């Protein structure tokens, strides 16, 4: 498995994965283009994809937010195709974005998930995120990236 930066050639497949994560209400009403506003964002956007046998099977999207002198990261979305779950792909994506946030000198990284999503909650806890006031988790890069 390989984790790499998103490129424009990934636009179609990442959009399809995003639609799996957030299905469009009305059938046939998919917007054209990528729903994740990579090109127009004024934030520092990090978009990584996971490949298995040269096929994109998952992605993670995060943003660096600079608020005054404070820098923090937010993991906006994490998605792995159903048939590729429980193989460490989500874990690898989260760890790679943690490394990138650490290089960007963020003070804290936040992530949200549905309270019913036990798999995601367990994953974030295993990776050192701490439960804050629901539904926030946070991770401090000074604590290091788990092995």
Short mmCIF file of N, CA and C in Angstrom, two decimals, residues 17-139:
data_model
loop_
_atom_site.label_atom_id
_atom_site.label_comp_id
_atom_site.label_asym_id
_atom_site.label_seq_id
_atom_site.Cartn_x
_atom_site.Cartn_y
_atom_site.Cartn_z
N UNK A 17 -15.39 8.45 -4.10
CA UNK A 17 -15.25 8.02 -2.70
C UNK A 17 -16.00 8.98 -1.78
N UNK A 18 -15.88 10.27 -2.07
CA UNK A 18 -16.56 11.28 -1.26
C UNK A 18 -18.07 11.09 -1.33
N UNK A 19 -18.59 10.77 -2.52
CA UNK A 19 -20.03 10.52 -2.66
C UNK A 19 -20.45 9.29 -1.85
N UNK A 20 -19.56 8.30 -1.72
CA UNK A 20 -19.87 7.14 -0.88
C UNK A 20 -19.97 7.55 0.58
N UNK A 21 -19.14 8.49 0.98
CA UNK A 21 -19.15 8.97 2.36
C UNK A 21 -20.36 9.86 2.63
N UNK A 22 -20.71 10.68 1.65
CA UNK A 22 -21.83 11.61 1.77
C UNK A 22 -22.71 11.48 0.54
N UNK A 23 -23.59 10.48 0.50
CA UNK A 23 -24.43 10.28 -0.69
C UNK A 23 -25.29 11.51 -0.98
N UNK A 24 -25.46 11.77 -2.26
CA UNK A 24 -26.29 12.88 -2.70
C UNK A 24 -27.75 12.47 -2.52
N UNK A 25 -28.56 13.36 -1.99
CA UNK A 25 -29.96 13.05 -1.71
C UNK A 25 -30.73 12.61 -2.95
N UNK A 26 -30.65 13.39 -4.00
CA UNK A 26 -31.42 13.10 -5.20
C UNK A 26 -30.56 12.34 -6.19
N UNK A 27 -31.04 11.18 -6.64
CA UNK A 27 -30.28 10.39 -7.60
C UNK A 27 -30.07 11.19 -8.87
N UNK A 28 -28.88 11.06 -9.43
CA UNK A 28 -28.58 11.73 -10.68
C UNK A 28 -28.21 13.19 -10.54
N UNK A 29 -28.15 13.71 -9.31
CA UNK A 29 -27.85 15.13 -9.13
C UNK A 29 -26.44 15.32 -8.56
N UNK A 30 -25.49 14.58 -9.07
CA UNK A 30 -24.11 14.76 -8.60
C UNK A 30 -23.53 16.01 -9.24
N UNK A 31 -22.86 16.78 -8.42
CA UNK A 31 -22.22 17.98 -8.94
C UNK A 31 -20.99 17.57 -9.74
N UNK A 32 -20.67 18.37 -10.75
CA UNK A 32 -19.47 18.09 -11.52
C UNK A 32 -18.26 18.59 -10.75
N UNK A 33 -17.17 17.88 -10.88
CA UNK A 33 -15.93 18.29 -10.24
C UNK A 33 -15.80 17.73 -8.84
N UNK A 34 -14.74 18.09 -8.21
CA UNK A 34 -14.43 17.59 -6.88
C UNK A 34 -15.17 18.40 -5.83
N UNK A 35 -15.81 17.71 -4.92
CA UNK A 35 -16.54 18.40 -3.86
C UNK A 35 -15.60 19.03 -2.84
N UNK A 36 -14.42 18.47 -2.69
CA UNK A 36 -13.46 19.03 -1.75
C UNK A 36 -12.80 20.22 -2.45
N UNK A 37 -12.95 21.42 -1.91
CA UNK A 37 -12.51 22.62 -2.61
C UNK A 37 -11.00 22.86 -2.52
N UNK A 38 -10.23 21.96 -3.12
CA UNK A 38 -8.78 22.04 -3.01
C UNK A 38 -8.22 23.30 -3.67
N UNK A 39 -8.62 23.58 -4.89
CA UNK A 39 -8.01 24.68 -5.62
C UNK A 39 -8.40 26.04 -5.07
N UNK A 40 -9.59 26.20 -4.55
CA UNK A 40 -10.07 27.51 -4.15
C UNK A 40 -9.91 27.80 -2.66
N UNK A 41 -9.38 26.84 -1.93
CA UNK A 41 -9.27 27.01 -0.50
C UNK A 41 -8.20 28.04 -0.14
N UNK A 42 -8.53 28.90 0.82
CA UNK A 42 -7.54 29.84 1.33
C UNK A 42 -6.81 29.21 2.51
N UNK A 43 -7.25 28.04 2.90
CA UNK A 43 -6.59 27.29 3.94
C UNK A 43 -5.49 26.46 3.30
N UNK A 44 -4.57 25.98 4.11
CA UNK A 44 -3.59 25.02 3.61
C UNK A 44 -4.28 23.66 3.65
N UNK A 45 -4.64 23.16 2.47
CA UNK A 45 -5.36 21.89 2.38
C UNK A 45 -4.38 20.75 2.17
N UNK A 46 -4.59 19.68 2.91
CA UNK A 46 -3.81 18.45 2.73
C UNK A 46 -4.78 17.39 2.27
N UNK A 47 -4.53 16.83 1.12
CA UNK A 47 -5.38 15.77 0.59
C UNK A 47 -4.46 14.64 0.15
N UNK A 48 -4.60 13.50 0.82
CA UNK A 48 -3.78 12.33 0.54
C UNK A 48 -4.66 11.18 0.08
N UNK A 49 -4.10 10.33 -0.76
CA UNK A 49 -4.83 9.15 -1.21
C UNK A 49 -4.04 7.90 -0.86
N UNK A 50 -4.77 6.80 -0.68
CA UNK A 50 -4.15 5.49 -0.47
C UNK A 50 -4.36 4.67 -1.73
N UNK A 51 -3.28 4.07 -2.21
CA UNK A 51 -3.35 3.24 -3.40
C UNK A 51 -3.06 1.79 -3.04
N UNK A 52 -3.78 0.91 -3.65
CA UNK A 52 -3.52 -0.53 -3.54
C UNK A 52 -3.49 -1.03 -4.98
N UNK A 53 -2.35 -1.59 -5.39
CA UNK A 53 -2.17 -2.05 -6.78
C UNK A 53 -2.53 -0.95 -7.78
N UNK A 54 -1.99 0.25 -7.57
CA UNK A 54 -2.19 1.41 -8.45
C UNK A 54 -3.64 1.86 -8.54
N UNK A 55 -4.46 1.48 -7.58
CA UNK A 55 -5.88 1.85 -7.55
C UNK A 55 -6.15 2.64 -6.27
N UNK A 56 -6.76 3.81 -6.39
CA UNK A 56 -7.07 4.62 -5.21
C UNK A 56 -8.21 3.95 -4.45
N UNK A 57 -7.95 3.65 -3.16
CA UNK A 57 -8.95 2.93 -2.35
C UNK A 57 -9.38 3.73 -1.12
N UNK A 58 -8.78 4.90 -0.91
CA UNK A 58 -9.16 5.71 0.23
C UNK A 58 -8.51 7.08 0.16
N UNK A 59 -9.00 7.97 1.02
CA UNK A 59 -8.41 9.32 1.08
C UNK A 59 -8.60 9.91 2.46
N UNK A 60 -7.79 10.92 2.73
CA UNK A 60 -7.95 11.73 3.94
C UNK A 60 -7.77 13.18 3.51
N UNK A 61 -8.60 14.04 4.09
CA UNK A 61 -8.59 15.47 3.75
C UNK A 61 -8.50 16.25 5.05
N UNK A 62 -7.54 17.14 5.13
CA UNK A 62 -7.39 17.97 6.30
C UNK A 62 -7.04 19.40 5.92
N UNK A 63 -7.18 20.29 6.88
CA UNK A 63 -6.85 21.70 6.66
C UNK A 63 -6.01 22.23 7.81
N UNK A 64 -5.04 23.06 7.47
CA UNK A 64 -4.28 23.82 8.45
C UNK A 64 -4.99 25.16 8.59
N UNK A 65 -5.28 25.54 9.81
CA UNK A 65 -5.92 26.82 10.07
C UNK A 65 -4.98 27.64 10.94
N UNK A 66 -4.74 28.86 10.49
CA UNK A 66 -3.88 29.77 11.26
C UNK A 66 -4.79 30.85 11.83
N UNK A 67 -4.83 30.90 13.15
CA UNK A 67 -5.69 31.84 13.85
C UNK A 67 -4.78 32.69 14.73
N UNK A 68 -4.45 33.89 14.26
CA UNK A 68 -3.47 34.71 14.97
C UNK A 68 -2.12 34.01 14.92
N UNK A 69 -1.55 33.74 16.10
CA UNK A 69 -0.29 33.02 16.16
C UNK A 69 -0.50 31.53 16.37
N UNK A 70 -1.73 31.11 16.46
CA UNK A 70 -2.06 29.72 16.75
C UNK A 70 -2.31 28.96 15.46
N UNK A 71 -1.67 27.80 15.32
CA UNK A 71 -1.84 26.96 14.13
C UNK A 71 -2.46 25.64 14.58
N UNK A 72 -3.57 25.28 13.96
CA UNK A 72 -4.14 23.98 14.29
C UNK A 72 -4.63 23.29 13.03
N UNK A 73 -4.75 21.98 13.14
CA UNK A 73 -5.18 21.18 12.00
C UNK A 73 -6.54 20.57 12.27
N UNK A 74 -7.26 20.33 11.20
CA UNK A 74 -8.56 19.66 11.29
C UNK A 74 -8.58 18.56 10.23
N UNK A 75 -8.88 17.35 10.67
CA UNK A 75 -9.12 16.26 9.73
C UNK A 75 -10.58 16.36 9.35
N UNK A 76 -10.83 16.73 8.11
CA UNK A 76 -12.21 16.94 7.64
C UNK A 76 -12.89 15.63 7.28
N UNK A 77 -12.19 14.77 6.56
CA UNK A 77 -12.79 13.51 6.08
C UNK A 77 -11.74 12.42 6.02
N UNK A 78 -12.16 11.21 6.31
CA UNK A 78 -11.36 10.00 6.14
C UNK A 78 -12.30 8.96 5.58
N UNK A 79 -11.91 8.33 4.47
CA UNK A 79 -12.76 7.31 3.88
C UNK A 79 -11.89 6.25 3.22
N UNK A 80 -12.25 4.98 3.47
CA UNK A 80 -11.62 3.83 2.82
C UNK A 80 -12.74 2.96 2.27
N UNK A 81 -12.57 2.52 1.03
CA UNK A 81 -13.58 1.64 0.43
C UNK A 81 -13.83 0.45 1.33
N UNK A 82 -15.08 0.04 1.43
CA UNK A 82 -15.51 -1.01 2.34
C UNK A 82 -14.64 -2.27 2.24
N UNK A 83 -14.38 -2.71 1.01
CA UNK A 83 -13.64 -3.97 0.83
C UNK A 83 -12.15 -3.86 1.20
N UNK A 84 -11.68 -2.64 1.51
CA UNK A 84 -10.28 -2.45 1.89
C UNK A 84 -10.14 -2.04 3.36
N UNK A 85 -11.22 -2.07 4.10
CA UNK A 85 -11.16 -1.69 5.52
C UNK A 85 -10.54 -2.80 6.36
N UNK A 86 -10.10 -2.44 7.56
CA UNK A 86 -9.47 -3.36 8.51
C UNK A 86 -8.18 -3.95 7.97
N UNK A 87 -7.48 -3.17 7.13
CA UNK A 87 -6.19 -3.59 6.58
C UNK A 87 -5.10 -2.57 6.91
N UNK A 88 -5.41 -1.62 7.78
CA UNK A 88 -4.42 -0.62 8.17
C UNK A 88 -4.35 0.60 7.27
N UNK A 89 -5.22 0.68 6.28
CA UNK A 89 -5.17 1.80 5.33
C UNK A 89 -5.60 3.10 6.00
N UNK A 90 -6.70 3.08 6.73
CA UNK A 90 -7.14 4.27 7.44
C UNK A 90 -6.10 4.73 8.44
N UNK A 91 -5.52 3.78 9.17
CA UNK A 91 -4.46 4.09 10.13
C UNK A 91 -3.28 4.77 9.43
N UNK A 92 -2.87 4.23 8.29
CA UNK A 92 -1.74 4.80 7.54
C UNK A 92 -2.06 6.21 7.05
N UNK A 93 -3.28 6.42 6.59
CA UNK A 93 -3.68 7.76 6.13
C UNK A 93 -3.64 8.75 7.29
N UNK A 94 -4.18 8.37 8.44
CA UNK A 94 -4.20 9.28 9.60
C UNK A 94 -2.76 9.57 10.06
N UNK A 95 -1.93 8.54 10.12
CA UNK A 95 -0.55 8.76 10.56
C UNK A 95 0.20 9.69 9.60
N UNK A 96 -0.03 9.54 8.32
CA UNK A 96 0.66 10.41 7.35
C UNK A 96 0.19 11.86 7.48
N UNK A 97 -1.10 12.07 7.67
CA UNK A 97 -1.56 13.46 7.84
C UNK A 97 -1.06 14.03 9.16
N UNK A 98 -0.91 13.18 10.19
CA UNK A 98 -0.34 13.63 11.46
C UNK A 98 1.10 14.11 11.24
N UNK A 99 1.87 13.37 10.45
CA UNK A 99 3.25 13.77 10.15
C UNK A 99 3.27 15.12 9.43
N UNK A 100 2.37 15.29 8.48
CA UNK A 100 2.34 16.54 7.72
C UNK A 100 1.94 17.71 8.63
N UNK A 101 0.97 17.50 9.51
CA UNK A 101 0.59 18.56 10.45
C UNK A 101 1.76 18.89 11.38
N UNK A 102 2.49 17.87 11.81
CA UNK A 102 3.63 18.11 12.69
C UNK A 102 4.68 18.96 11.98
N UNK A 103 4.95 18.66 10.70
CA UNK A 103 5.91 19.46 9.91
C UNK A 103 5.43 20.91 9.77
N UNK A 104 4.12 21.10 9.75
CA UNK A 104 3.55 22.45 9.63
C UNK A 104 3.47 23.18 10.98
N UNK A 105 4.00 22.52 12.02
CA UNK A 105 4.10 23.10 13.36
C UNK A 105 2.74 23.47 13.97
N UNK A 106 1.76 22.60 13.79
CA UNK A 106 0.46 22.86 14.42
C UNK A 106 0.56 22.60 15.92
N UNK A 107 -0.29 23.27 16.67
CA UNK A 107 -0.32 23.08 18.12
C UNK A 107 -1.24 21.94 18.52
N UNK A 108 -2.28 21.73 17.73
CA UNK A 108 -3.24 20.67 18.05
C UNK A 108 -3.96 20.29 16.76
N UNK A 109 -4.40 19.03 16.69
CA UNK A 109 -5.16 18.54 15.54
C UNK A 109 -6.51 18.06 16.05
N UNK A 110 -7.58 18.50 15.40
CA UNK A 110 -8.94 18.09 15.76
C UNK A 110 -9.51 17.17 14.69
N UNK A 111 -10.40 16.32 15.13
CA UNK A 111 -11.15 15.47 14.20
C UNK A 111 -12.53 15.25 14.81
N UNK A 112 -13.53 15.17 13.98
CA UNK A 112 -14.87 14.83 14.46
C UNK A 112 -15.33 13.58 13.74
N UNK A 113 -16.23 12.88 14.38
CA UNK A 113 -16.85 11.72 13.75
C UNK A 113 -18.21 11.53 14.40
N UNK A 114 -19.03 10.75 13.76
CA UNK A 114 -20.34 10.44 14.34
C UNK A 114 -20.13 9.61 15.61
N UNK A 115 -20.92 9.87 16.64
CA UNK A 115 -20.73 9.12 17.89
C UNK A 115 -21.03 7.64 17.73
N UNK A 116 -21.77 7.28 16.67
CA UNK A 116 -22.08 5.87 16.41
C UNK A 116 -20.94 5.16 15.66
N UNK A 117 -19.97 5.91 15.15
CA UNK A 117 -18.89 5.33 14.35
C UNK A 117 -17.78 4.82 15.27
N UNK A 118 -18.06 3.67 15.90
CA UNK A 118 -17.14 3.09 16.88
C UNK A 118 -15.77 2.78 16.27
N UNK A 119 -15.75 2.30 15.02
CA UNK A 119 -14.46 1.98 14.38
C UNK A 119 -13.57 3.22 14.29
N UNK A 120 -14.14 4.35 13.88
CA UNK A 120 -13.36 5.58 13.77
C UNK A 120 -12.93 6.07 15.15
N UNK A 121 -13.83 6.02 16.11
CA UNK A 121 -13.50 6.46 17.47
C UNK A 121 -12.35 5.62 18.01
N UNK A 122 -12.43 4.31 17.85
CA UNK A 122 -11.36 3.43 18.33
C UNK A 122 -10.04 3.73 17.62
N UNK A 123 -10.10 3.95 16.31
CA UNK A 123 -8.89 4.26 15.54
C UNK A 123 -8.24 5.54 16.07
N UNK A 124 -9.02 6.59 16.23
CA UNK A 124 -8.44 7.85 16.69
C UNK A 124 -7.86 7.71 18.10
N UNK A 125 -8.54 6.99 18.97
CA UNK A 125 -8.01 6.77 20.32
C UNK A 125 -6.69 5.99 20.27
N UNK A 126 -6.65 4.93 19.44
CA UNK A 126 -5.42 4.13 19.30
C UNK A 126 -4.26 4.97 18.79
N UNK A 127 -4.54 5.99 18.01
CA UNK A 127 -3.50 6.83 17.44
C UNK A 127 -3.16 8.03 18.33
N UNK A 128 -3.68 8.06 19.54
CA UNK A 128 -3.29 9.09 20.49
C UNK A 128 -4.20 10.29 20.58
N UNK A 129 -5.29 10.29 19.85
CA UNK A 129 -6.26 11.38 19.98
C UNK A 129 -7.02 11.18 21.29
N UNK A 130 -7.35 12.28 21.92
CA UNK A 130 -8.07 12.22 23.19
C UNK A 130 -9.46 12.80 22.99
N UNK A 131 -10.42 12.18 23.65
CA UNK A 131 -11.80 12.66 23.55
C UNK A 131 -11.93 13.95 24.35
N UNK A 132 -12.39 14.96 23.67
CA UNK A 132 -12.64 16.25 24.29
C UNK A 132 -14.14 16.32 24.52
N UNK A 133 -14.68 17.49 24.68
CA UNK A 133 -16.13 17.61 24.77
C UNK A 133 -16.71 17.12 23.45
N UNK A 134 -17.60 16.18 23.54
CA UNK A 134 -18.15 15.53 22.34
C UNK A 134 -18.56 16.56 21.32
N UNK A 135 -18.31 16.33 20.06
CA UNK A 135 -17.72 15.15 19.45
C UNK A 135 -16.25 15.32 19.11
N UNK A 136 -15.53 16.26 19.73
CA UNK A 136 -14.15 16.53 19.33
C UNK A 136 -13.16 15.54 19.93
N UNK A 137 -12.18 15.18 19.11
CA UNK A 137 -10.97 14.51 19.56
C UNK A 137 -9.83 15.47 19.24
N UNK A 138 -8.74 15.38 19.97
CA UNK A 138 -7.59 16.19 19.61
C UNK A 138 -6.32 15.39 19.84
N UNK A 139 -5.25 15.77 19.14
CA UNK A 139 -3.95 15.13 19.27
C UNK A 139 -2.90 16.23 19.29
#
